[in-house]
Tab-separated table of C-alpha atoms and ligand atoms in Angstrom:
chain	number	residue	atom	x	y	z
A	1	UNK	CA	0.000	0.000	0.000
A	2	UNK	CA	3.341	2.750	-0.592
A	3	UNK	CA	0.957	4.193	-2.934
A	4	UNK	CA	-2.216	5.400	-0.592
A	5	UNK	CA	-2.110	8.671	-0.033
A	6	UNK	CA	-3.405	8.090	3.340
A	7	UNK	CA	-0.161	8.209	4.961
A	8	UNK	CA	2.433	10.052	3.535
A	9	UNK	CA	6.206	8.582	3.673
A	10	UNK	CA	9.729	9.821	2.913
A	11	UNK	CA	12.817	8.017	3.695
A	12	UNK	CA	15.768	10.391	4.629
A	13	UNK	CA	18.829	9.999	6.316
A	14	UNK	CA	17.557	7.039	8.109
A	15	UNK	CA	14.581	8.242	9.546
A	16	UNK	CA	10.960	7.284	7.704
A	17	UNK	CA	8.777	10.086	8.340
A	18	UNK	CA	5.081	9.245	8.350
A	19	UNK	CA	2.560	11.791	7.632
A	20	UNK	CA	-1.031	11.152	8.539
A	21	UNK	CA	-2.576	12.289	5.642
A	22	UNK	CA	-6.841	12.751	5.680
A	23	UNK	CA	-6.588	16.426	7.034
A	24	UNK	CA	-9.974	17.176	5.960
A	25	UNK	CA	-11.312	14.901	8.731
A	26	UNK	CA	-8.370	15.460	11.278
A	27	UNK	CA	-6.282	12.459	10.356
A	28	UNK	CA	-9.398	10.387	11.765
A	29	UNK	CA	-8.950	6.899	10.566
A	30	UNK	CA	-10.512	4.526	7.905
A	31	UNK	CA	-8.962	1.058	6.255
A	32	UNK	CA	-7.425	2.411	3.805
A	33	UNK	CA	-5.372	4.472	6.699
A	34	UNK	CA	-4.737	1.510	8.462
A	35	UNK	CA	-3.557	-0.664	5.747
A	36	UNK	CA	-1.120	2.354	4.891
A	37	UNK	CA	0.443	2.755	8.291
A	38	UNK	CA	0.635	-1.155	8.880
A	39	UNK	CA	2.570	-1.194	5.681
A	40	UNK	CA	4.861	1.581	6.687
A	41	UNK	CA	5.620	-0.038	10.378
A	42	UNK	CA	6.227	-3.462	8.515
A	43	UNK	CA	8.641	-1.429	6.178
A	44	UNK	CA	10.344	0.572	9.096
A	45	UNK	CA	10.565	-3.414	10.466
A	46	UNK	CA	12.478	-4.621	7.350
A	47	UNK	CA	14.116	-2.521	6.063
A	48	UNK	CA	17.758	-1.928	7.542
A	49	UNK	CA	17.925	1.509	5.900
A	50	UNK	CA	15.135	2.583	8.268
A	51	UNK	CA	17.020	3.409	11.678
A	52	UNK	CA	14.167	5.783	13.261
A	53	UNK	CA	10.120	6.787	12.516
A	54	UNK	CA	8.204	9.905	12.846
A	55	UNK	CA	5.072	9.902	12.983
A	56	UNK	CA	2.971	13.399	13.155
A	57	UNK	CA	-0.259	14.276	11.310
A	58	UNK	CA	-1.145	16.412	8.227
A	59	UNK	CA	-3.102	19.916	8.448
A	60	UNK	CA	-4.081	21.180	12.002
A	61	UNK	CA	-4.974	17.693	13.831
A	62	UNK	CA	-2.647	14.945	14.507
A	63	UNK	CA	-5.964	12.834	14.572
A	64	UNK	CA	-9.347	12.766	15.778
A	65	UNK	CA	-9.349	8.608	15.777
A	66	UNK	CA	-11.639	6.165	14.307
A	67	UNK	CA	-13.589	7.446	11.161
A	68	UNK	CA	-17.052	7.484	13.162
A	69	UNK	CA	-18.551	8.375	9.573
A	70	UNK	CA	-17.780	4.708	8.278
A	71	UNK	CA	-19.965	3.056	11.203
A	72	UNK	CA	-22.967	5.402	10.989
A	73	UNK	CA	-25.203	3.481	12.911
A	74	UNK	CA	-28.098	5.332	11.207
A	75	UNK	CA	-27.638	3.524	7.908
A	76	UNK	CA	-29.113	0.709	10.133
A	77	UNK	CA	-28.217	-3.486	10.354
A	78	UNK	CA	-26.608	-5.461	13.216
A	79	UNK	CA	-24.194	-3.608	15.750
A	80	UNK	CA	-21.090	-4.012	14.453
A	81	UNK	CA	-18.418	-6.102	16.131
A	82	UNK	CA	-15.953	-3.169	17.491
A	83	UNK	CA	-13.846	-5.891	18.715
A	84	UNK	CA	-13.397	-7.159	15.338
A	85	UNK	CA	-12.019	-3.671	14.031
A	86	UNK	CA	-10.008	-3.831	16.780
A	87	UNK	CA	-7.983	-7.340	16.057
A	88	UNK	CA	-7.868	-6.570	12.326
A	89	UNK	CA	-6.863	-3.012	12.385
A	90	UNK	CA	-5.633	-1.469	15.723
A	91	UNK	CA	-4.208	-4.222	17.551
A	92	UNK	CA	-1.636	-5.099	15.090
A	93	UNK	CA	-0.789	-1.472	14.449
A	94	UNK	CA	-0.101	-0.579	17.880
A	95	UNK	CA	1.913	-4.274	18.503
A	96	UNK	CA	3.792	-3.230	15.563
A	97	UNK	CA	5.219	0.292	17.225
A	98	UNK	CA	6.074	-1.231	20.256
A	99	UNK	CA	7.510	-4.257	18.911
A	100	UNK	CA	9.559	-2.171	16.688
A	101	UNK	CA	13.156	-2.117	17.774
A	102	UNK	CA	13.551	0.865	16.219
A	103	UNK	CA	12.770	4.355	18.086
A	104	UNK	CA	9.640	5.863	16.686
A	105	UNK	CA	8.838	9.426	18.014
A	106	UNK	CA	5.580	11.197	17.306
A	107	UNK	CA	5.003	14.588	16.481
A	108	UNK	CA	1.407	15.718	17.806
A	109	UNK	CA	0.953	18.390	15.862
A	110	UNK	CA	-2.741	19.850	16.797
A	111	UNK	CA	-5.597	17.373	18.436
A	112	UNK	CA	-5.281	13.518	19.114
A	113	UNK	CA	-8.443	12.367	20.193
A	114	UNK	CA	-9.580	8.788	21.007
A	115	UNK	CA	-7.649	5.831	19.105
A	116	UNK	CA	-5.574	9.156	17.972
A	117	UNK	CA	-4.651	9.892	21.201
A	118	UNK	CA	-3.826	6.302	21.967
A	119	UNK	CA	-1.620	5.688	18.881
A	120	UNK	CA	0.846	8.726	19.722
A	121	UNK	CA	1.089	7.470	22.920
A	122	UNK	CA	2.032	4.158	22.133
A	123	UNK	CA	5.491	5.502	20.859
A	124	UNK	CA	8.521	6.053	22.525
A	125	UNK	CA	9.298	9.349	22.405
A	126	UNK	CA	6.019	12.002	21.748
A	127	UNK	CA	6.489	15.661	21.768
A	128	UNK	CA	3.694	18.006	21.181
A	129	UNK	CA	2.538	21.510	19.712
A	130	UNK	CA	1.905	23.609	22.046
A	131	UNK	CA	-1.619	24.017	21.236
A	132	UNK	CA	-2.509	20.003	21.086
A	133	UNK	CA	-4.505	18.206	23.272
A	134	UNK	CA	-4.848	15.242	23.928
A	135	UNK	CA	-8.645	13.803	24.232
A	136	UNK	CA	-9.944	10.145	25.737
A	137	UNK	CA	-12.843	10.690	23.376
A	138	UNK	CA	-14.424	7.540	24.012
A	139	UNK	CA	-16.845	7.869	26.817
A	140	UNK	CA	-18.608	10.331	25.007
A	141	UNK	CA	-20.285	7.850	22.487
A	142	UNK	CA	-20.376	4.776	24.915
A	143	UNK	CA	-17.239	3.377	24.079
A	144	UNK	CA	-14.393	2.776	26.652
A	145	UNK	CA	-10.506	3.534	26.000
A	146	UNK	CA	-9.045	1.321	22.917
A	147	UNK	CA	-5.577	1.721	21.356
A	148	UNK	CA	-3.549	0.567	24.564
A	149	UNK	CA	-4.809	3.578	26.120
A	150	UNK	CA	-6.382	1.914	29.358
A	151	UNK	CA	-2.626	0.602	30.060
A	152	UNK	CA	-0.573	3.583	29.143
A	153	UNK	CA	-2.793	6.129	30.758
A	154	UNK	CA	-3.014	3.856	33.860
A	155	UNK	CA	0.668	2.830	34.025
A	156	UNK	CA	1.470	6.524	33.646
A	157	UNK	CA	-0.406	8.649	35.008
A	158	UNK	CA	-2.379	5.975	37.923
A	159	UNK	CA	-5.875	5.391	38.724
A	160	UNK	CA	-7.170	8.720	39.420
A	161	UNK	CA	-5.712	10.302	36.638
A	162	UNK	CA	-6.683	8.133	34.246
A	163	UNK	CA	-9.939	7.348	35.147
A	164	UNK	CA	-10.555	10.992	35.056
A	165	UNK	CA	-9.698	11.647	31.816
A	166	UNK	CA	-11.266	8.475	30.498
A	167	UNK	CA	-14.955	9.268	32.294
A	168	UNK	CA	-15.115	12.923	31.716
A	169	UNK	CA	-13.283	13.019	28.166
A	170	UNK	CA	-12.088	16.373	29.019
A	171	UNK	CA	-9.119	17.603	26.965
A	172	UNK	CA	-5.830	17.489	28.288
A	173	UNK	CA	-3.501	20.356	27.066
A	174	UNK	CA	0.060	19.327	25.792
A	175	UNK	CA	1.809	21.333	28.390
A	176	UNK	CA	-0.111	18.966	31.426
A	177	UNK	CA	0.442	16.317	29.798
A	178	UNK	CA	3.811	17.165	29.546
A	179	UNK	CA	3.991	18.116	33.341
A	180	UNK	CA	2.390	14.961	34.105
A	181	UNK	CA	4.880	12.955	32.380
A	182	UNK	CA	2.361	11.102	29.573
A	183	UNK	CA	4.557	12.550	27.010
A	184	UNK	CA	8.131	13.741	26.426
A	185	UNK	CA	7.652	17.557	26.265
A	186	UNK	CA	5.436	20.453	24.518
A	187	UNK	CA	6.888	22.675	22.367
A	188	UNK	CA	6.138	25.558	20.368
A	189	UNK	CA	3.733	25.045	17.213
A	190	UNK	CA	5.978	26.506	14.876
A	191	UNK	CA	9.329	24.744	16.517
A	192	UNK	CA	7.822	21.201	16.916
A	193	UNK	CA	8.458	19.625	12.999
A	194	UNK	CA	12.425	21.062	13.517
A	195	UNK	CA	12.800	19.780	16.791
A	196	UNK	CA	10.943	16.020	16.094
A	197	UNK	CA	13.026	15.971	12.779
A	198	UNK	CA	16.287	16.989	15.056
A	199	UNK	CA	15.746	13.798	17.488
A	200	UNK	CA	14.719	11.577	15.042
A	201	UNK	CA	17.900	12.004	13.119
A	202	UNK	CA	20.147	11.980	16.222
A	203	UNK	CA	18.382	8.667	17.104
A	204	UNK	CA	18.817	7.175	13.497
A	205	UNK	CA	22.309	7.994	13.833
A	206	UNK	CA	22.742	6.312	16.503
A	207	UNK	CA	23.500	2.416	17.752
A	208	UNK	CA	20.343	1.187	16.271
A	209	UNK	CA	20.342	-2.252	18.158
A	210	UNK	CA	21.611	-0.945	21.346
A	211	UNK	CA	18.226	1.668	21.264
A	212	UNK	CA	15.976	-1.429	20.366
A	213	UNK	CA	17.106	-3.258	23.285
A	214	UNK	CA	16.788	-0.618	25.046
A	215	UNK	CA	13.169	0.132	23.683
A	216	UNK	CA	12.649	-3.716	24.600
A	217	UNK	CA	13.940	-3.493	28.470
A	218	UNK	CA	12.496	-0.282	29.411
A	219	UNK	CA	8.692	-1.833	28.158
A	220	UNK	CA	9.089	-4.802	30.142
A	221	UNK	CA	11.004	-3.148	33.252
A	222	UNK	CA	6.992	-1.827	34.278
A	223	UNK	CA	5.403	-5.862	33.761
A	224	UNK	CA	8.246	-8.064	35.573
A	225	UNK	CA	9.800	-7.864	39.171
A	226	UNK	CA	13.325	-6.319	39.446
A	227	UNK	CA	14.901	-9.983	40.023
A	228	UNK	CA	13.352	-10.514	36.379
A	229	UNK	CA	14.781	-7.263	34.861
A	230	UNK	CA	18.395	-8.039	35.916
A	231	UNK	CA	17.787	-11.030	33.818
A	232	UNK	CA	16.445	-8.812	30.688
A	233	UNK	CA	19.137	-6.677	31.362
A	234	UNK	CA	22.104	-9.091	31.225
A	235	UNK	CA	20.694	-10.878	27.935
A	236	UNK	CA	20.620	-7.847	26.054
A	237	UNK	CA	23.629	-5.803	26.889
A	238	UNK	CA	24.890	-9.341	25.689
A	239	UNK	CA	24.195	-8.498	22.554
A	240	UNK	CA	24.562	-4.942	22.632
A	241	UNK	CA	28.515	-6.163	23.182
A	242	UNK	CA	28.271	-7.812	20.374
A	243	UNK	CA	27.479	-4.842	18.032
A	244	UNK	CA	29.904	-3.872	15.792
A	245	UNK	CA	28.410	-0.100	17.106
A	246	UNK	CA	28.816	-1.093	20.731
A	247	UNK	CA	32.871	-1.435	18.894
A	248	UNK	CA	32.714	1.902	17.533
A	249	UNK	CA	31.402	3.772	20.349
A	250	UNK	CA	34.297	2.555	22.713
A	251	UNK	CA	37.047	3.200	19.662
A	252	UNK	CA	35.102	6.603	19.355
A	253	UNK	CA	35.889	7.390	23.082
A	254	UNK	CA	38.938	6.332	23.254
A	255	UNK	CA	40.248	8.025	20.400
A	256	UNK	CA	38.559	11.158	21.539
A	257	UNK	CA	36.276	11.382	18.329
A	258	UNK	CA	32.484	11.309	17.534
A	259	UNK	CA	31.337	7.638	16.717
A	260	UNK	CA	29.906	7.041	13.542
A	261	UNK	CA	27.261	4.002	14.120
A	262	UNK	CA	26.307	1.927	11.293
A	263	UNK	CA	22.954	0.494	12.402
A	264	UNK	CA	24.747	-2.953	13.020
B	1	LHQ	C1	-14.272	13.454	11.901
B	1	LHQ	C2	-13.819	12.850	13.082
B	1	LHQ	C3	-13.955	11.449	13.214
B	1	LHQ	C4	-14.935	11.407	11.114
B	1	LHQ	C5	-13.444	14.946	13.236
B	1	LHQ	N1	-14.526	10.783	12.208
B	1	LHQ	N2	-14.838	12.741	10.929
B	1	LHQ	C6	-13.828	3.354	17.615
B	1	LHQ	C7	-14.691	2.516	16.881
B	1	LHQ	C8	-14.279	1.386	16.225
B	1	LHQ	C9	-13.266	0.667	16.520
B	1	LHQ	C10	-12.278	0.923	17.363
B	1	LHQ	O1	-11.992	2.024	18.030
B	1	LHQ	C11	-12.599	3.156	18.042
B	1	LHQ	C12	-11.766	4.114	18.680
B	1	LHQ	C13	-12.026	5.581	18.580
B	1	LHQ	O2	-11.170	6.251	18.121
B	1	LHQ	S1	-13.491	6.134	19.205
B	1	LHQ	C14	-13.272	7.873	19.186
B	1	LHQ	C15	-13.501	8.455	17.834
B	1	LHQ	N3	-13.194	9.836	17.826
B	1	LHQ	C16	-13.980	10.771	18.381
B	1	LHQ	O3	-14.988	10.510	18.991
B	1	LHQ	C17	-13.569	12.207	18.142
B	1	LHQ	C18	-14.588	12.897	17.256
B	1	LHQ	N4	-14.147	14.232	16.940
B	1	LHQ	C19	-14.251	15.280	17.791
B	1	LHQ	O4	-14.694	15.141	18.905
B	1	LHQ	C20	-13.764	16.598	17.301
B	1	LHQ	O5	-13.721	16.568	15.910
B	1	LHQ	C21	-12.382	16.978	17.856
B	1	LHQ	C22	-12.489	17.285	19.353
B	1	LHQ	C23	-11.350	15.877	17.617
B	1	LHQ	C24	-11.883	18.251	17.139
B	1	LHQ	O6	-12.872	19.247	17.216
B	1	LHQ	P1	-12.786	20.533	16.275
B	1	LHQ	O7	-11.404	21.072	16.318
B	1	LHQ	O8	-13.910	21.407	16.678
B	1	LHQ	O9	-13.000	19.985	14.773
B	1	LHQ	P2	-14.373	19.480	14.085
B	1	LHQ	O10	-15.169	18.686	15.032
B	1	LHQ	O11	-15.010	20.640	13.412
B	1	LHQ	O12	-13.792	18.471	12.986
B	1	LHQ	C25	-13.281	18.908	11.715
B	1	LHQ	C26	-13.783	17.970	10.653
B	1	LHQ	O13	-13.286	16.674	10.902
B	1	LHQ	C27	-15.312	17.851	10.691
B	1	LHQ	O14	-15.760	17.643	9.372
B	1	LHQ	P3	-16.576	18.801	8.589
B	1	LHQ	O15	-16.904	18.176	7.279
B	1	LHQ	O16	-17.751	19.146	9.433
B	1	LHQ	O17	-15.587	19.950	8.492
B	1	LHQ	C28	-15.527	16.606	11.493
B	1	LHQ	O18	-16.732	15.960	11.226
B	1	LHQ	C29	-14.361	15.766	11.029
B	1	LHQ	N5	-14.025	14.755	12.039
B	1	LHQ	N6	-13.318	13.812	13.882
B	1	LHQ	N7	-13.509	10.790	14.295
């Protein structure tokens, strides 16, 4: 699916930037959006030439979620079977980003609202306009927090927090969310495409397996004990030793130079 126009992608110096591309509807999403991103991830998976993702959103929203105007339930039939959409479409999606031992930082660029909301949050690094916000849309048509965002919000931010936002739907500004630690930090509108372009270069510069490990350890340091994560820990600086980067970066230092990592 490179050729929907759904998602927008450019390869360039290592980093595939994705563009959320229905800005007419706020980047909400149908199939054909779905397919496209899936395609991208599995891309940013395979191919070695891809050492870091950004992910931000086209026009003013970074996107307003599920395309409520393909399940108008006023065209009448059988409820559909949410859960369905879910395992064919979302699920994958979001196991894709975090599986992805690659870094992938979003770019909120304007509103993320319901699955929206969830997706950016599902990456590793998010940093956000200014003027976003960030909206659990759900409860206000019946539906409860999808995406992964009933674990992130609740891992993050605890109970209270996130059963707050969840119930009431009430936008959260980027600059709380930022203060409450759900995302990396908010920026200014107009600075927040250099600065996301900025990292994600640095970071596809950089010891690509050593920041996938990493990736790995830090997601399962908040689901296993600390005896567990010493474990983790020792099994993939393993490998990280092994890296001809892991090499370079100790040369580099020695020699007093900067490194230059080859994704390897
Ligand atoms: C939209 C949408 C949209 C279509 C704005 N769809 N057109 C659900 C079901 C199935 C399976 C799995 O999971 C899910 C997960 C979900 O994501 S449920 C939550 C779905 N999202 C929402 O409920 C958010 C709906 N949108 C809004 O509440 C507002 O649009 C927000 C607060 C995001 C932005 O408000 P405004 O800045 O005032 O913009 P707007 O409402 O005027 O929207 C601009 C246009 O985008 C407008 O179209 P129009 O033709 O009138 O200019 C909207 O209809 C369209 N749009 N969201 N989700």
């Amino acid at each position: 699916m490179a050729d929907s126009h759904s998602v927008l992608a450019t390869l360039d110096r290592g980093v595939l930037r994705l563009v959320l591309n229905r800005p007419e509807k706020l980047n909400a999403f149908n199939e054909d959006m779905h397919r496209a991103l899936r395609s991208q991830l599995d891309r940013a998976h395979e191919d070695a030439a891809v050492r870091a993702v950004l992910l931000t959103g086209a026009g003013r929203g970074f996107s307003a979620g599920q395309d409520l105007g393909d399940r108008d339930p006023r065209r009448g039939g059988p409820p559909p079977d949410l859960g369905h959409t879910l395992e064919t479409f979302y699920n994958p999606t979001l196991r894709r980003l975090r599986s992805l031992e690659k870094p992938v930082i979003c770019a909120v660029n304007g509103v993320a609202a319901g699955a929206g909301a969830n997706i950016a949050l599902a990456c590793d690094i998010v940093l956000a306009a200014r003027s976003a916000r960030f909206i659990q849309a759900f409860s206000k048509i019946g539906l409860v927090p999808d995406a992964g965002g009933s674990w992130s919000l609740t891992r993050i931010l605890g109970e209270p927090r996130a059963k707050a936002l969840a119930m009431t739907a009430e936008p959260l500004p980027a600059d709380t969310a930022a203060e409450w630690g759900l995302i990396w930090k908010a920026v200014e509108d107009e600075a927040l495409m250099d600065e996301a372009t900025a990292l994600a270069e640095r970071l596809a510069a950089g010891a690509t397996l050593g920041l996938g490990l990493t990736k790995r350890l830090i997601q399962a340091a908040s689901g296993g004990s600390f005896d567990a994560q010493l474990d983790l820990e020792r099994n993939a600086q393993r490998r990280a030793g092994q890296s001809a980067d892991y090499a370079e970066g100790v040369a580099a230092f020695l020699e007093k130079r900067a490194p230059v990592f080859r994704g390897q």
